Each structure stands twice: as C-alpha cells, then as structure tokens.
Short mmCIF file of the C-alpha atoms (twelve columns), coordinates in Angstrom:
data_MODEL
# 
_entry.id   MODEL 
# 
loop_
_atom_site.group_PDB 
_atom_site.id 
_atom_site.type_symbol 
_atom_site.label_atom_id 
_atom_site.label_alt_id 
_atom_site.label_comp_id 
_atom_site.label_asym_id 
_atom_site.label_seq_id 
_atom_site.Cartn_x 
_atom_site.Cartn_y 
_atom_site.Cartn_z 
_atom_site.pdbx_PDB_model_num 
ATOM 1   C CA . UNK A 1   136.299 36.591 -187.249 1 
ATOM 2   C CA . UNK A 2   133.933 39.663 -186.551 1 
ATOM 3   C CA . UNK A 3   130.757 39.361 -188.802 1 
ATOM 4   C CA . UNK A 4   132.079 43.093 -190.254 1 
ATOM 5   C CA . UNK A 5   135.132 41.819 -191.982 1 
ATOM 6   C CA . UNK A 6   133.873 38.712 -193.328 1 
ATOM 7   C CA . UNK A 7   131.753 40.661 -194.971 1 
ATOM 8   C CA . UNK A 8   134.016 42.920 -196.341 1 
ATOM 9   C CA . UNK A 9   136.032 40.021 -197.483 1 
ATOM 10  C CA . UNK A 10  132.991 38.813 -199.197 1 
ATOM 11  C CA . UNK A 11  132.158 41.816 -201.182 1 
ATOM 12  C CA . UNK A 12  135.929 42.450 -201.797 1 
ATOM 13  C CA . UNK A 13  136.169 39.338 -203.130 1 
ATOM 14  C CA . UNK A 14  132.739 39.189 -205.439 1 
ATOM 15  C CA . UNK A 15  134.233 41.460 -207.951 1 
ATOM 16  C CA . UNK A 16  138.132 42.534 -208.723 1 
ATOM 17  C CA . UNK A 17  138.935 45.996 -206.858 1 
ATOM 18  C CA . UNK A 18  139.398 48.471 -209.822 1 
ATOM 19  C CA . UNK A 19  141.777 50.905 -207.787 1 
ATOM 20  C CA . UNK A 20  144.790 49.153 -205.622 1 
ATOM 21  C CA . UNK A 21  145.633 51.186 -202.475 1 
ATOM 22  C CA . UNK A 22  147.701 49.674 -199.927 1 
ATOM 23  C CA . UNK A 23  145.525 46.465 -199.724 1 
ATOM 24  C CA . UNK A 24  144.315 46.610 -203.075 1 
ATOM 25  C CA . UNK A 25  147.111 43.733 -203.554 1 
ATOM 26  C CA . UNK A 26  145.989 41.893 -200.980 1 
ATOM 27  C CA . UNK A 27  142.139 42.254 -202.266 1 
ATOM 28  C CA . UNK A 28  142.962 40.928 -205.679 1 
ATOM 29  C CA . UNK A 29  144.913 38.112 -204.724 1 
ATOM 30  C CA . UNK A 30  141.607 37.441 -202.211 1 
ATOM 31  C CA . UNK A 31  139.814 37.684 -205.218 1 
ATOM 32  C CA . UNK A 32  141.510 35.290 -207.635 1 
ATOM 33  C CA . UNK A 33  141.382 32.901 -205.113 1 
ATOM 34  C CA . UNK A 34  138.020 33.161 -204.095 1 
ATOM 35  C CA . UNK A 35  137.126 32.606 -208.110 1 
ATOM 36  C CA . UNK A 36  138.517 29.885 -208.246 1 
ATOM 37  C CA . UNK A 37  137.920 28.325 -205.462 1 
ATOM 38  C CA . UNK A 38  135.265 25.868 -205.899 1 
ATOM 39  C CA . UNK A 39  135.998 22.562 -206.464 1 
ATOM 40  C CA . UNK A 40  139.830 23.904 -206.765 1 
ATOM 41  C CA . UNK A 41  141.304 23.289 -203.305 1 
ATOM 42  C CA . UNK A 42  142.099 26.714 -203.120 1 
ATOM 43  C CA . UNK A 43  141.009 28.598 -199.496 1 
ATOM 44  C CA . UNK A 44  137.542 29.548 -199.240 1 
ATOM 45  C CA . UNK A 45  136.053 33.015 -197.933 1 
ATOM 46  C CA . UNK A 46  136.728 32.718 -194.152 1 
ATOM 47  C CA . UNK A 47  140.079 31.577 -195.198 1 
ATOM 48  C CA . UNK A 48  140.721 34.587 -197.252 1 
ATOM 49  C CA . UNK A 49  139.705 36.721 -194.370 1 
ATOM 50  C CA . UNK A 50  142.109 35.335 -191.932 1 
ATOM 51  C CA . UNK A 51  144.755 35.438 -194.372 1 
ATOM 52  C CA . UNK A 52  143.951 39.214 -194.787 1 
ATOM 53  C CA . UNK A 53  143.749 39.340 -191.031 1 
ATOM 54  C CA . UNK A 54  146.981 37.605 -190.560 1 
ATOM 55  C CA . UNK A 55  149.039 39.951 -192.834 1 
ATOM 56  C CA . UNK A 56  148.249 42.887 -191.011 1 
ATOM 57  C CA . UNK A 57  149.214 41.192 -188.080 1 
ATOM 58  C CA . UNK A 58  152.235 40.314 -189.219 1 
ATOM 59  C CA . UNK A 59  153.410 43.599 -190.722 1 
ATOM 60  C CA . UNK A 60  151.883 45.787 -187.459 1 
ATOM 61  C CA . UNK A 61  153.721 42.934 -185.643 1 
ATOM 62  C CA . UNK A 62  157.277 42.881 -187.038 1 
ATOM 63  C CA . UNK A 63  157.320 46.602 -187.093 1 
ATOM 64  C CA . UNK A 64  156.371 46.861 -183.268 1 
ATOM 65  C CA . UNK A 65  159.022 44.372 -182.438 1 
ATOM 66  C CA . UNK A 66  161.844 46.134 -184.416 1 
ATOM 67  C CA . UNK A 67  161.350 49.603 -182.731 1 
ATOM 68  C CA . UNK A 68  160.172 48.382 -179.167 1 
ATOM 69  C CA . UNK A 69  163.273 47.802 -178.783 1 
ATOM 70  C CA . UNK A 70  166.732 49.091 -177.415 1 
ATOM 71  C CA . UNK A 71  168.102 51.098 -180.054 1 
ATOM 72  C CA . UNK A 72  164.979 50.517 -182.095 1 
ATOM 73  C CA . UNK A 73  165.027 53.782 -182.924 1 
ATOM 74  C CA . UNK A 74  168.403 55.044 -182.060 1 
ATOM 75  C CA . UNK A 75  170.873 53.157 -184.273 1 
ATOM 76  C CA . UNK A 76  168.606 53.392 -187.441 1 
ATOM 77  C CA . UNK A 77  169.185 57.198 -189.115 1 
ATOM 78  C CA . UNK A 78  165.632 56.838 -191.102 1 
ATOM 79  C CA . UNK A 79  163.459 56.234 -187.744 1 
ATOM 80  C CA . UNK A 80  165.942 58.069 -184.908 1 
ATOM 81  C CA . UNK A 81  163.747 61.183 -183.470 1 
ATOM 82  C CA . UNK A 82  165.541 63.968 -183.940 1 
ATOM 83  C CA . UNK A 83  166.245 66.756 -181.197 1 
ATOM 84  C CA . UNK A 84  163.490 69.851 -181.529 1 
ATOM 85  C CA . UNK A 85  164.084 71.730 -185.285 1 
ATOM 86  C CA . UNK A 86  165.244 75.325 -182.474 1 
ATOM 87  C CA . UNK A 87  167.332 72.830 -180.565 1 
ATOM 88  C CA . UNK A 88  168.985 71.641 -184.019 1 
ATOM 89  C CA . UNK A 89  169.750 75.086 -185.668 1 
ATOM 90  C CA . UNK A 90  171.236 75.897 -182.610 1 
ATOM 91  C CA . UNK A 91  173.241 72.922 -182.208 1 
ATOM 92  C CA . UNK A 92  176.967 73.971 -183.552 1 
ATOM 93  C CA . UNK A 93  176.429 77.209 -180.961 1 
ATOM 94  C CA . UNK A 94  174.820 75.272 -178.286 1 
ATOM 95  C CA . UNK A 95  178.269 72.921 -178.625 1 
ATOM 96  C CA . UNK A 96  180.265 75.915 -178.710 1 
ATOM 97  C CA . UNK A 97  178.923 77.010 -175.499 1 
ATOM 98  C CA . UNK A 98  179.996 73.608 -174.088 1 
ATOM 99  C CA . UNK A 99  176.734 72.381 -173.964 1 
ATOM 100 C CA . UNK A 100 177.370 69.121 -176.392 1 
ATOM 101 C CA . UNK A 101 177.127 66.466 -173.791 1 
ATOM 102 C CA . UNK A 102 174.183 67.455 -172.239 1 
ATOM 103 C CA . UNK A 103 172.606 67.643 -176.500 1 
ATOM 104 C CA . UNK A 104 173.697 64.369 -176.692 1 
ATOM 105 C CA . UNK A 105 172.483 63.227 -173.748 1 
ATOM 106 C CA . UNK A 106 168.882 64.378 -173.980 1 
ATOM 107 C CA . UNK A 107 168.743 63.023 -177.739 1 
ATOM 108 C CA . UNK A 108 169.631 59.376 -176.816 1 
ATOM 109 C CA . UNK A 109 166.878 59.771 -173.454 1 
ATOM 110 C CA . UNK A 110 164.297 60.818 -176.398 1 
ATOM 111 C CA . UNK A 111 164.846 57.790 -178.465 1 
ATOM 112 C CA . UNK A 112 165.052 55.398 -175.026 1 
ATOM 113 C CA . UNK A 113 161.140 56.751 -174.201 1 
ATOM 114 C CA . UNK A 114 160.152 55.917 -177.791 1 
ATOM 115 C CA . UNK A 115 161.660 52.345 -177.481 1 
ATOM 116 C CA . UNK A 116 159.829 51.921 -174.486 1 
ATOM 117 C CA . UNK A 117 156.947 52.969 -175.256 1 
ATOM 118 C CA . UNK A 118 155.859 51.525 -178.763 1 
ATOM 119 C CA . UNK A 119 155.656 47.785 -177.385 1 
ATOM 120 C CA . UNK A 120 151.656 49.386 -176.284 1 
ATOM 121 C CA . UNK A 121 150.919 49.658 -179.774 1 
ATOM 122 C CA . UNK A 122 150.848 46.011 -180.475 1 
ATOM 123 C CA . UNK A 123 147.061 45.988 -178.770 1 
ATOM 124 C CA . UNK A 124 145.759 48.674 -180.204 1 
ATOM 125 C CA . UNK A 125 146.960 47.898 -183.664 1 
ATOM 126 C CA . UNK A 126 144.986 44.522 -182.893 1 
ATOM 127 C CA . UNK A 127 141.901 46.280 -182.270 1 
ATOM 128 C CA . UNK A 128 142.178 48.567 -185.584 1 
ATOM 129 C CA . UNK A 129 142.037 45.419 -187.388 1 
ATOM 130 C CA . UNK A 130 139.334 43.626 -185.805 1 
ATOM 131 C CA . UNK A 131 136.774 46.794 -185.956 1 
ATOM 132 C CA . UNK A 132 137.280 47.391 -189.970 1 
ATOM 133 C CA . UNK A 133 134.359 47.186 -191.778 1 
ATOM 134 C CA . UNK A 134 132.849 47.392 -194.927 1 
ATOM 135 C CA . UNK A 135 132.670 50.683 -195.674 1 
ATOM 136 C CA . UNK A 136 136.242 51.059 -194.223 1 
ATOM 137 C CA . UNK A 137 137.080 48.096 -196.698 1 
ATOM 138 C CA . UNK A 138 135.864 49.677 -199.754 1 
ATOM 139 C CA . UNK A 139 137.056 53.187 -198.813 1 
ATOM 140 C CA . UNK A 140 140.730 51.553 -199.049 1 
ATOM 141 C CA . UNK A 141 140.337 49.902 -202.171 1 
ATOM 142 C CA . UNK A 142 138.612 52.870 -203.747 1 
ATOM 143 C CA . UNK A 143 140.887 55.439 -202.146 1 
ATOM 144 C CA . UNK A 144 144.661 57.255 -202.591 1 
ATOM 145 C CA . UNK A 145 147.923 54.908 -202.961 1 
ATOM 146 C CA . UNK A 146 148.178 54.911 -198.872 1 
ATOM 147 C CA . UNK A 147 144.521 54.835 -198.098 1 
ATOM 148 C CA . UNK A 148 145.166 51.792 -195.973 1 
ATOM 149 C CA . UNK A 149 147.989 53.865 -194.113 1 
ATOM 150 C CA . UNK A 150 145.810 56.443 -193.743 1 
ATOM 151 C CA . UNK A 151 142.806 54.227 -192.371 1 
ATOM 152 C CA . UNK A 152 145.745 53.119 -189.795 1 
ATOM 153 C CA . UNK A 153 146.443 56.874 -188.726 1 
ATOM 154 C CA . UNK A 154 142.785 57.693 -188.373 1 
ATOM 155 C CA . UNK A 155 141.790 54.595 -186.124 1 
ATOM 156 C CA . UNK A 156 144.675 54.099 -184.051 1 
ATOM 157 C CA . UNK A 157 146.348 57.224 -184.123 1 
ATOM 158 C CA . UNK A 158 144.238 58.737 -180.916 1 
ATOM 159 C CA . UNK A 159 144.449 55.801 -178.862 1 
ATOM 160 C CA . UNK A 160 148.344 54.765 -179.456 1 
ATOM 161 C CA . UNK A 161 149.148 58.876 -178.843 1 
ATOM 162 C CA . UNK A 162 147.018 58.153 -175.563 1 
ATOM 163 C CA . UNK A 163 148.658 54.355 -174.409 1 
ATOM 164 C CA . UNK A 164 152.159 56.237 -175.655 1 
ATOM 165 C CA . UNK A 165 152.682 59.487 -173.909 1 
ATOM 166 C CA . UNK A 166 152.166 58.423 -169.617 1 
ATOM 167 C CA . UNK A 167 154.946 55.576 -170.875 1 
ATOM 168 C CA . UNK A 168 156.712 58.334 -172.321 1 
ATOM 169 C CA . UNK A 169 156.160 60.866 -169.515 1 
ATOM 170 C CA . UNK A 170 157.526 58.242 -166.999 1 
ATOM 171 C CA . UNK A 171 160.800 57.484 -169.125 1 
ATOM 172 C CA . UNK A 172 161.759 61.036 -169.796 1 
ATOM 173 C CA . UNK A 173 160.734 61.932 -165.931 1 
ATOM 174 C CA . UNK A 174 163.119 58.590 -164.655 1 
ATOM 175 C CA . UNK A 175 165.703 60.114 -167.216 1 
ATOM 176 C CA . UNK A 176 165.736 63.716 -166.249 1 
ATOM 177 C CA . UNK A 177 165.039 65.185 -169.693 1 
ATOM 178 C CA . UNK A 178 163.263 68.201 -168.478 1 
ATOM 179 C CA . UNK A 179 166.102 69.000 -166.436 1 
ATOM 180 C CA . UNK A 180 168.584 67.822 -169.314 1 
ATOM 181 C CA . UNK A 181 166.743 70.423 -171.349 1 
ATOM 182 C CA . UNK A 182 166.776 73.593 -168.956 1 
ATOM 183 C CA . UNK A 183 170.954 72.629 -168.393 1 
ATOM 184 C CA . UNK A 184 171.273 73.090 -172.356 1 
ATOM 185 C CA . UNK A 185 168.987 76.243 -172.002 1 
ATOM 186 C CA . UNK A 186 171.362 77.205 -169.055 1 
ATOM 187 C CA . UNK A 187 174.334 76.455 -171.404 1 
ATOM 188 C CA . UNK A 188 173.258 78.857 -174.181 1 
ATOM 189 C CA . UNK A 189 172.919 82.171 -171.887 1 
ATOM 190 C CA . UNK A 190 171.065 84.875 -174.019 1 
ATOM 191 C CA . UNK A 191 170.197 82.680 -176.554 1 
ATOM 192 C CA . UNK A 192 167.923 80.757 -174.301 1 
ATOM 193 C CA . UNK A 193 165.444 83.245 -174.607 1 
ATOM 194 C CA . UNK A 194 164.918 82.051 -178.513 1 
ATOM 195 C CA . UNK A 195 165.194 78.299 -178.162 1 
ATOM 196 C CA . UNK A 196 161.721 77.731 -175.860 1 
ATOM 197 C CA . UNK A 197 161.128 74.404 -174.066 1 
ATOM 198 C CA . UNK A 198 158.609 72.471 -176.131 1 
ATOM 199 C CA . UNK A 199 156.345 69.438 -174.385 1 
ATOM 200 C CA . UNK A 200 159.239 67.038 -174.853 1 
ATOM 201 C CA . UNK A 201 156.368 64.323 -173.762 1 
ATOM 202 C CA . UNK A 202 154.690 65.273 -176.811 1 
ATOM 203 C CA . UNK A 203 157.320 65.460 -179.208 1 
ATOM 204 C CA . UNK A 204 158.302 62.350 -178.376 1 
ATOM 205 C CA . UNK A 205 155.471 60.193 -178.234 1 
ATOM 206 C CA . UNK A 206 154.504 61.761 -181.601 1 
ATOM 207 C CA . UNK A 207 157.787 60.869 -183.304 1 
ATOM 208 C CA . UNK A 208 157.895 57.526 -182.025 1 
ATOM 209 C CA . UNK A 209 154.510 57.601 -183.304 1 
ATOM 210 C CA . UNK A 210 154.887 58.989 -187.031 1 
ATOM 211 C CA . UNK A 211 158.102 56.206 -186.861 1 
ATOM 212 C CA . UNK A 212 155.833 53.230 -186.030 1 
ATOM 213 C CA . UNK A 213 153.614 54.143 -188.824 1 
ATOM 214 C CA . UNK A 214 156.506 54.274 -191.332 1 
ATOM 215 C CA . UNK A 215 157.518 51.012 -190.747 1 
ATOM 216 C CA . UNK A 216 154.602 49.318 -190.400 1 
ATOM 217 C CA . UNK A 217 154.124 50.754 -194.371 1 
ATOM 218 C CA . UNK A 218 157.624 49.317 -195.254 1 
ATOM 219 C CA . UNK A 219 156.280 45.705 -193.887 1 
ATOM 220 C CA . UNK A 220 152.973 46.013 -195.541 1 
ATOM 221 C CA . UNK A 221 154.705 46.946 -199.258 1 
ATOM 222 C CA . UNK A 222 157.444 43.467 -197.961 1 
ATOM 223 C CA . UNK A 223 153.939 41.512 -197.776 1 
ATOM 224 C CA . UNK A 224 152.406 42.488 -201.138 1 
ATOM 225 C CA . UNK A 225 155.819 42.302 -202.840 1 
ATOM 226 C CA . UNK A 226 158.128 39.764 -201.612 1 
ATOM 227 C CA . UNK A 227 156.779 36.334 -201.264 1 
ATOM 228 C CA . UNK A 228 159.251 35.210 -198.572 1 
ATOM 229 C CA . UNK A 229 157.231 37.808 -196.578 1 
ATOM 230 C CA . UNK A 230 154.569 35.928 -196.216 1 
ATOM 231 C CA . UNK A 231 155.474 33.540 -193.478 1 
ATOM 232 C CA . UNK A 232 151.693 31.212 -192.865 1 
ATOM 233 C CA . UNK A 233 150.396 28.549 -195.813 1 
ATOM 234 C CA . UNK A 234 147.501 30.728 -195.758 1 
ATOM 235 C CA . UNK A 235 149.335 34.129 -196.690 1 
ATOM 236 C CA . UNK A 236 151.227 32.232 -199.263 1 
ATOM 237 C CA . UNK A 237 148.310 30.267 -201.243 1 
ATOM 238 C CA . UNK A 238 145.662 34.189 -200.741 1 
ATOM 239 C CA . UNK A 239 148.653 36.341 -201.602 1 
ATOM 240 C CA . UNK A 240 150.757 34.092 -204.007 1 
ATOM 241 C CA . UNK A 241 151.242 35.219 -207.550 1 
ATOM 242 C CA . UNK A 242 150.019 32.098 -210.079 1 
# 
C-alpha cells in the first residue's frame, strides 16, 4: 500500500470522523476496529487500509463491468444516453418527416460507443485510488454528503474523458453516426437549420461518463449499507456492524 494512504488510514482511524460523507461509513467502521484491535483479533491498520482499498475496488469494479457491456447502457432507462435535448424536441416532427429509423438508429450507435468504451475506466479508477492522500482523506470525511463522489469526478474525470473519447471516436466513425446524423438533418428540410450537429464524440463520451459515475455511487451506498455487499473477510470484519 502507498505510504499516503496508510497514513490516511492511520489518522482516520486515531479519532471517529465527526462528519460521514460517502466514506465516512467506511472510516468509522475503520475506526471501531482499529480501537479495538489490540489483543482483540480484530484487523490491524494495514488491514483496515486494504479493506478500504478493496471496497473501492469493488464498487469502481462492479460498476465498470455492468456498463462495459452490450446493452450496458442501452436496456437500462436510468443510465441509456439520450439523443441531443434539439434532436429530442424535435423528435415527433423529425418522425413525421420519416426520419424515425435513422433516430433510432443513431441512438442505439450512441449507447454501443459508451459500452465500448467504459471497460478503460477500470485503470484509471485504479490509479485514483492508489494516489489519495491525506489531505484528500480528510477533505472527504470533513466534506458534503458526496464528497467522496466528488473527489472521484475531480481525479479521474480528465483522464477517463481522455482514455474515453478516441474509443468513442472510433465506434461512432466504424458506425457511421456522423453520417446517421446529417441523413436525420437531411430528413427534417428547413428545420435543419435549428437542430445544429453537436460533437457527437463529446456528447457521448461525457454521458457514458456522468453514467459510470452514477453507478459507481449506487455500489458504494450497496457497500456501506448492505452487508452481502461486501464480498472479502476483510470488508466484512472493517465494515461489519457489531
């Protein structure tokens, strides 16, 4: 473990976090244990850490897996990327036009490049959690509700927008979507003029994006709350209830 986060465990666990963020949960648990711990069988410090380590693993992990893959994000409503907002208030005159296969069309291609692109995040999501440090640690436990989301976003964010949109660019290139999008222009005659064509690259990597990051909250909050979650004896005995 990098000397930065076992030190952050350590100071975590010297004294009970008095504000739970998103890890604030997993601090406290790291805590109790750590209390208790000598003589007591329970895991010690470096322990605690991987524990720690191994639950955002786990929830970066699962969500990665779940979205990276076909119809990862196109057969679940909450996480499917919509079409453009102009694209969507046009959509019942775009159809009327004839142009509803070619809508349909370019939404599925969307959601195909975000499939294929999110399996890069696993990587970088490793890295965010082996450079946290101290100051990182206590601005979580210290911070807003979703601090730790929000240390996620502002680590990672750059670099997964970066690994995500050439994978993107490729898909939607293999798939035709630029062209998909000037036939539904084509389709709407006059109109066109008010419907632009956005950076579909763009759009997409950042919705496949702002999707990754949703779900990766919904594993962290199965982690703190359910214990069947927590699938290693070291997850179980930091972040059990006694």
């Amino acid at each position: 473990m990098p000397a930065a986060l076992a030190a952050s465990v350590v100071v975590v666990a010297a004294a009970a976090p008095a504000v739970a963020g998103p890890l604030g949960d997993f601090a406290q648990k790291a805590y109790e244990a750590t209390r208790r711990a000598n003589g007591s069988g329970l895991p010690g410090e470096a322990d605690i850490g991987t524990a720690l380590r191994e639950a955002l693993a786990q929830g970066a992990g699962n969500a990665v897996r779940q979205l990276g893959q076909t119809d990862g994000y196109w057969q679940n409503p909450q996480f499917r990327i919509p079409l453009p907002k102009k694209l969507l208030k046009a959509d019942a005159l775009l159809r009327g036009f004839g142009a509803g296969p070619r809508l349909d069309e370019l939404h599925l291609s969307m959601n195909r490049a975000a499939e294929s692109a999110v399996p890069a995040a696993a990587e970088v999501f490793s890295g965010a959690i082996r450079q946290m440090t101290l100051t990182d640690a206590r601005a979580i436990l210290d911070g807003a509700p979703d601090a730790a989301t929000q240390y996620f976003r502002r680590s990672s964010s750059d670099a997964l927008l970066a690994r995500f949109r050439p994978i993107v660019a490729g898909i939607t290139a293999q798939a035709g979507l630029a062209q998909q999008y000037k036939a539904v222009l084509a389709s709407a005659g006059p109109l066109a003029a008010t419907l632009g064509a956005p950076d579909l690259d763009s759009y997409v990597a950042q919705k496949a994006l702002d999707g990754l990051f949703l779900r990766v909250a919904e594993e962290e909050k199965a982690i703190r709350d359910n214990p069947a979650a927590r699938t290693t004896a070291l997850m179980k005995q930091v972040f059990g209830r006694r």
